[in-house]
Coordinates of C-alpha atoms and ligand atoms in Angstrom, one line a residue:
X1 CA 6.0 122.3 81.2
X2 CA 4.6 118.7 80.7
X3 CA 6.4 117.6 77.3
X4 CA 10.1 118.9 79.3
X5 CA 12.4 115.9 79.4
X6 CA 16.0 116.9 80.8
X7 CA 19.2 114.9 80.2
X8 CA 22.2 115.0 81.7
X9 CA 24.8 114.2 79.5
X10 CA 28.6 112.9 80.7
X11 CA 31.8 112.4 78.1
X12 CA 34.8 111.8 79.0
X13 CA 36.3 109.5 76.1
X14 CA 39.2 111.2 75.8
X15 CA 40.8 114.9 77.8
X16 CA 37.8 116.5 77.7
X17 CA 35.7 116.3 80.6
X18 CA 31.9 117.7 79.6
X19 CA 28.6 117.9 81.4
X20 CA 25.7 118.9 79.5
X21 CA 22.3 119.7 80.5
X22 CA 19.1 119.6 77.3
X23 CA 15.8 119.5 77.5
X24 CA 15.4 117.3 74.5
X25 CA 17.5 118.3 72.1
X26 CA 17.8 121.8 73.1
X27 CA 21.3 122.7 74.9
X28 CA 20.6 124.2 78.0
X29 CA 24.1 123.7 79.3
X30 CA 27.2 122.2 77.9
X31 CA 30.9 122.8 80.4
X32 CA 34.0 121.5 78.7
X33 CA 37.2 121.2 81.0
X34 CA 39.5 120.5 78.2
X35 CA 43.1 119.0 79.9
X36 CA 46.1 121.8 78.7
X37 CA 48.2 119.1 80.9
X38 CA 48.5 117.3 77.8
X39 CA 50.1 120.3 75.2
X40 CA 53.5 119.6 76.5
X41 CA 54.2 115.6 75.5
X42 CA 52.1 116.7 72.6
X43 CA 48.9 113.9 72.8
X44 CA 46.8 112.5 76.0
X45 CA 48.5 110.7 78.4
X46 CA 45.9 108.2 79.2
X47 CA 47.1 108.3 83.0
X48 CA 47.0 111.6 83.6
X49 CA 43.9 112.2 81.5
X50 CA 41.8 109.6 83.7
X51 CA 43.3 111.6 86.8
X52 CA 42.1 114.4 85.4
X53 CA 38.7 113.5 84.9
X54 CA 37.9 112.5 88.6
X55 CA 39.2 116.0 89.9
X56 CA 37.1 117.5 87.1
X57 CA 34.0 115.8 87.0
X58 CA 32.6 117.3 90.3
X59 CA 33.0 120.8 89.4
X60 CA 32.1 120.6 85.8
X61 CA 28.5 118.7 87.1
X62 CA 27.6 122.1 89.3
X63 CA 28.8 124.8 86.8
X64 CA 26.4 122.7 84.3
X65 CA 23.5 122.9 86.5
X66 CA 24.2 126.8 87.2
X67 CA 23.7 127.4 83.9
X68 CA 20.9 125.6 83.0
X69 CA 19.1 126.2 86.3
X70 CA 18.1 122.8 86.6
X71 CA 17.7 120.8 89.8
X72 CA 19.2 117.4 90.1
X73 CA 16.1 115.9 90.8
X74 CA 14.6 117.5 88.0
X75 CA 16.8 115.3 85.1
X76 CA 15.0 112.9 83.8
X77 CA 17.9 110.7 82.3
X78 CA 21.2 110.1 82.7
X79 CA 23.7 110.1 79.7
X80 CA 27.0 108.8 79.4
X81 CA 30.1 107.6 76.4
X82 CA 30.4 104.2 76.8
X83 CA 33.1 104.0 74.2
X84 CA 35.2 103.9 72.0
X85 CA 37.8 105.9 74.4
X86 CA 40.9 105.9 76.8
X87 CA 39.6 103.3 78.9
X88 CA 40.5 104.8 82.4
X89 CA 38.7 107.7 80.9
X90 CA 35.7 106.2 79.8
X91 CA 35.4 104.6 83.6
X92 CA 35.2 107.7 85.3
X93 CA 32.3 109.2 83.5
X94 CA 30.8 105.6 83.6
X95 CA 31.0 105.2 87.5
X96 CA 29.8 108.4 88.0
X97 CA 26.7 108.2 85.6
X98 CA 26.0 105.1 87.2
X99 CA 25.9 106.5 91.0
X100 CA 24.4 109.6 90.3
X101 CA 21.6 107.8 88.2
X102 CA 21.5 105.3 91.4
X103 CA 21.2 107.9 94.0
X104 CA 18.5 109.9 92.0
X105 CA 16.4 106.6 90.8
X106 CA 16.4 107.8 87.2
X107 CA 17.0 105.3 84.2
X108 CA 20.4 106.3 82.6
X109 CA 21.6 105.0 78.9
X110 CA 24.7 104.1 77.5
X111 CA 26.5 106.0 74.1
X112 CA 28.3 105.1 71.2
X113 CA 30.9 108.2 71.2
X114 CA 30.8 108.3 67.4
X115 CA 27.3 107.9 66.8
X116 CA 26.6 110.8 69.6
X117 CA 29.1 113.1 67.0
X118 CA 26.4 112.0 64.4
X119 CA 23.5 113.1 66.7
X120 CA 25.1 116.5 67.2
X121 CA 23.5 117.3 64.0
X122 CA 20.6 117.5 65.5
X123 CA 20.9 119.6 68.3
X124 CA 19.3 122.5 68.0
X125 CA 20.3 125.1 65.9
X126 CA 18.9 128.9 65.1
X127 CA 18.0 128.1 61.3
X128 CA 15.6 124.8 62.6
X129 CA 18.1 123.2 59.7
X130 CA 18.4 119.6 59.6
X131 CA 19.4 116.4 57.7
X132 CA 16.5 114.4 56.2
X133 CA 16.7 110.9 56.0
X134 CA 19.5 109.1 54.7
X135 CA 22.1 111.0 54.4
X136 CA 26.1 110.7 54.5
X137 CA 28.3 111.6 57.7
X138 CA 32.1 112.2 56.9
X139 CA 32.9 111.5 60.4
X140 CA 36.6 112.8 61.7
X141 CA 37.7 113.3 64.8
X142 CA 41.3 112.5 66.6
X143 CA 40.7 109.1 66.4
X144 CA 38.5 107.8 63.4
X145 CA 37.8 108.7 59.5
X146 CA 34.4 106.7 58.8
X147 CA 31.7 107.3 56.5
X148 CA 28.5 106.8 57.5
X149 CA 25.2 106.1 55.4
X150 CA 22.5 106.9 58.5
X151 CA 19.2 105.8 57.1
X152 CA 17.5 106.9 60.6
X153 CA 18.4 108.0 63.9
X154 CA 19.5 104.4 65.2
X155 CA 20.2 103.1 61.8
X156 CA 24.0 103.7 61.0
X157 CA 25.7 102.1 58.1
X158 CA 29.5 102.4 58.0
X159 CA 30.7 102.6 55.0
X160 CA 34.1 104.0 54.9
X161 CA 37.1 103.6 57.5
X162 CA 40.5 104.6 57.6
X163 CA 42.8 101.8 57.8
X164 CA 45.5 103.3 59.6
X165 CA 45.7 107.3 60.9
X166 CA 42.7 109.3 61.3
X167 CA 42.5 112.8 59.9
X168 CA 42.8 114.4 63.0
X169 CA 45.6 112.6 63.4
X170 CA 47.2 113.8 60.5
X171 CA 46.8 117.3 62.1
X172 CA 48.4 116.4 65.3
X173 CA 51.2 114.6 64.4
X174 CA 51.9 116.8 61.8
X175 CA 51.7 119.8 64.0
X176 CA 54.1 118.6 66.5
X177 CA 56.6 117.5 63.7
X178 CA 56.5 120.9 63.3
X179 CA 57.0 122.0 66.9
X180 CA 53.5 123.4 66.7
X181 CA 51.7 121.8 70.1
X182 CA 48.4 119.7 70.6
X183 CA 46.1 119.5 69.4
X184 CA 47.6 120.5 66.0
X185 CA 44.2 120.7 64.2
X186 CA 43.0 124.0 65.5
X187 CA 46.9 125.6 64.9
X188 CA 47.5 124.5 61.4
X189 CA 43.8 125.7 60.7
X190 CA 44.9 129.5 62.0
X191 CA 48.2 129.4 60.6
X192 CA 46.8 128.3 56.8
X193 CA 44.9 131.5 57.0
X194 CA 47.9 133.4 56.5
X195 CA 49.7 130.9 53.9
X196 CA 49.6 129.3 51.1
X197 CA 49.3 125.7 49.8
X198 CA 52.6 126.2 47.5
X199 CA 54.0 122.4 49.1
X200 CA 53.0 119.4 47.2
X201 CA 53.0 115.7 49.3
X202 CA 52.0 112.2 47.5
X203 CA 49.1 111.4 48.6
X204 CA 47.7 107.5 48.9
X205 CA 45.6 105.9 46.5
X206 CA 43.0 103.8 48.3
X207 CA 40.3 101.7 46.9
X208 CA 36.5 102.7 47.6
X209 CA 35.5 104.7 50.5
X210 CA 38.3 104.0 52.6
X211 CA 40.9 106.6 53.8
X212 CA 44.3 106.3 54.8
X213 CA 46.8 109.3 56.3
X214 CA 49.6 107.5 57.8
X215 CA 51.9 107.8 54.3
X216 CA 50.8 111.2 53.8
X217 CA 52.1 112.0 56.9
X218 CA 55.3 110.0 55.9
X219 CA 55.5 112.1 53.0
X220 CA 55.4 115.7 54.8
X221 CA 58.0 114.2 57.4
X222 CA 60.4 112.9 54.7
X223 CA 59.8 116.1 52.4
X224 CA 60.3 118.8 55.1
X225 CA 63.6 116.5 56.1
X226 CA 65.1 117.4 52.7
X227 CA 64.2 121.1 52.8
X228 CA 66.0 121.3 56.5
X229 CA 69.2 119.6 55.0
X230 CA 69.3 122.5 52.5
X231 CA 68.2 125.2 55.1
X232 CA 67.6 124.6 58.9
X233 CA 65.2 127.2 59.0
X234 CA 63.0 126.2 56.1
X235 CA 60.2 125.5 58.5
X236 CA 60.5 128.7 60.7
X237 CA 60.4 130.6 56.6
X238 CA 57.7 128.7 55.4
X239 CA 55.4 127.7 58.7
X240 CA 52.4 129.4 57.4
X241 CA 52.4 127.8 53.5
X242 CA 53.6 124.6 55.3
X243 CA 50.5 124.6 57.4
X244 CA 48.3 125.5 54.6
X245 CA 50.1 122.9 52.2
X246 CA 49.4 120.3 55.1
X247 CA 45.6 121.3 55.3
X248 CA 44.8 121.7 52.0
X249 CA 46.2 117.6 51.8
X250 CA 44.4 116.5 53.7
X251 CA 41.0 118.2 53.2
X252 CA 41.3 116.9 49.9
X253 CA 41.2 113.7 50.1
X254 CA 38.5 113.7 52.4
X255 CA 36.0 116.0 49.7
X256 CA 37.4 113.9 47.0
X257 CA 35.9 110.7 48.5
X258 CA 33.1 112.1 50.6
X259 CA 31.4 113.5 46.9
X260 CA 32.6 110.6 45.3
X261 CA 30.7 108.5 48.3
X262 CA 27.7 110.4 47.6
X263 CA 27.3 110.4 43.8
X264 CA 27.4 106.7 43.7
X265 CA 24.8 105.9 46.4
X266 CA 22.6 108.9 45.4
X267 CA 22.4 110.6 48.6
X268 CA 22.0 114.6 48.4
X269 CA 22.2 115.2 52.1
X270 CA 25.6 115.4 53.5
X271 CA 27.0 116.4 56.9
X272 CA 30.5 116.9 58.5
X273 CA 30.8 115.8 62.3
X274 CA 33.4 115.5 64.8
X275 CA 36.5 117.7 65.7
X276 CA 37.8 117.8 62.2
X277 CA 34.7 119.1 61.1
X278 CA 35.5 123.0 63.0
X279 CA 38.0 123.1 59.9
X280 CA 37.5 126.3 58.0
X281 CA 39.1 125.0 54.5
X282 CA 37.2 121.7 55.0
X283 CA 33.6 123.4 55.4
X284 CA 34.3 125.9 52.5
X285 CA 35.8 123.4 50.4
X286 CA 32.5 121.0 50.7
X287 CA 30.5 124.0 50.9
X288 CA 31.5 124.8 47.1
X289 CA 31.2 121.2 46.1
X290 CA 28.0 120.9 47.6
X291 CA 27.2 123.4 45.8
X292 CA 28.5 122.2 42.4
X293 CA 26.4 118.9 42.7
X294 CA 23.7 120.2 44.2
X295 CA 23.9 118.3 47.7
X296 CA 22.8 120.3 50.8
X297 CA 25.4 120.1 53.6
X298 CA 25.4 120.3 57.8
X299 CA 27.6 121.0 59.8
X300 CA 27.4 121.0 63.5
X301 CA 28.4 124.8 66.0
X302 CA 32.0 125.0 66.5
X303 CA 31.8 123.8 69.5
X304 CA 29.9 120.9 69.3
X305 CA 32.2 119.7 66.5
X306 CA 35.1 118.5 69.3
X307 CA 34.2 116.6 72.3
X308 CA 31.4 117.8 74.3
X309 CA 28.2 115.9 76.4
X310 CA 25.3 118.0 74.9
X311 CA 25.9 115.2 71.9
X312 CA 26.1 112.7 74.4
X313 CA 22.6 114.0 76.2
X314 CA 20.7 113.9 72.8
X315 CA 21.9 110.6 72.0
X316 CA 20.8 109.5 75.0
X317 CA 17.5 111.3 73.8
X318 CA 17.2 109.3 70.8
X319 CA 18.4 106.5 72.6
X320 CA 15.4 106.3 74.9
X321 CA 13.1 106.6 72.2
X322 CA 14.3 103.5 70.9
X323 CA 11.5 104.3 68.0
X324 CA 12.3 104.0 64.8
X325 CA 11.4 107.1 62.8
X326 CA 11.1 106.9 59.0
X327 CA 10.3 110.4 58.8
X328 CA 12.5 113.6 60.9
X329 CA 9.0 115.5 59.9
X330 CA 7.2 113.1 62.0
X331 CA 9.4 113.9 65.0
X332 CA 9.2 118.0 64.2
X333 CA 6.1 117.7 65.2
X334 CA 5.8 115.7 68.0
X335 CA 8.5 114.7 70.3
X336 CA 11.1 117.0 69.6
X337 CA 11.4 121.1 70.1
X338 CA 13.1 121.3 66.7
Ligands
LIG401 O1 36.1 114.7 68.2 P1 37.4 115.2 69.1 O2 37.3 116.2 69.5 O3 38.1 113.9 69.2 C1 37.8 112.9 69.7 O4 36.9 112.0 69.0 O5 39.0 112.5 68.9 O6 38.3 115.5 67.4 C2 40.0 116.1 67.9 C3 40.5 116.4 67.0 C4 42.0 116.4 66.9 O7 43.1 115.8 66.1 C5 41.7 117.9 67.0 O8 43.0 118.0 65.8 C6 41.0 118.2 65.3 O9 40.0 117.5 66.3 N1 40.6 118.9 64.7 C7 40.8 120.1 64.6 C8 40.2 121.5 64.5 N2 39.4 121.6 65.3 C9 39.9 120.0 65.9 N3 41.5 119.7 63.0 C10 41.2 120.6 61.9 N4 40.9 121.6 62.2 C11 40.4 122.3 63.5 N5 40.0 123.7 63.0
LIG402 ZN1 34.7 112.9 69.5

């Protein structure tokens, strides 16, 4: 078809090597190789991460091409993550992308990882349901916690940020303390389903739309250490309730700020993106708050929440168009196969 536009996306900002092929916003393949080697260290080791990317990038590309049934010669654009991320990891993806674009004599575009998380909301979904501008994005990942007003495909205004740890980091660090492994978010999410939020931790009081999770993490660790003095088996005896309580505290902070921000700015469309947006309690809690406030809520499919190259490809597509769209409907009719 004449209006096909095939994009090869490459993501290598942290510990996931991912290559995707999309036709505009329609995902044809999205292969992710997660580096399990970091689990034993309780966090990502940068030097190991870049070596793993070097090992994985070619097989992941081959797999992505096979699944999409697209030939390298059919690719119209290469999009790669430029940052933020670990420099050694970013270099592997960007050098690979540049060599590929040079060899194929096709254009390439660099992509901002955080914008790409927001653009993941425009990846084609079954219900053809996408937010309209302006909308508010709660971008929650392992390294960032941001509230962003999105006025257009390439018009973002960051209005809130974390002052210290990110929400994902709070999950990961408390998980490590509990001896549960890395990444902590999905593990805590799972165990929480069997527990109740019976423990209370002191929450930070931060002005406006900024966040802070370092104090919460300290409060969690301090109160558990206190209990351990009385009962050395405290963690094992209460693991599900502890996970549920930790998750509850983190989610409460995120939801409270997001809803307040949307009310203050009179924005009625909210999206949550990034690894932590996969959290089941965050989705449930925001859903019910949005229902009460008559807001529309949007989130990506689970495999587009955590790092993936499909979001890099679609973000590269918006870069490439580099047009200012004021109305999503126009885009639906014309450029994208929404
Ligand atoms: O977006 P992402 O894959 O990488 C970064 O850009 O940082 O996010 C990774 C983060 C990790 O901190 C991980 O623990 C968290 O997302 N995460 C979750 C869940 N799945 C992943 N946090 C809470 N609940 C989940 N289900
Ligand atoms: Zn990410």
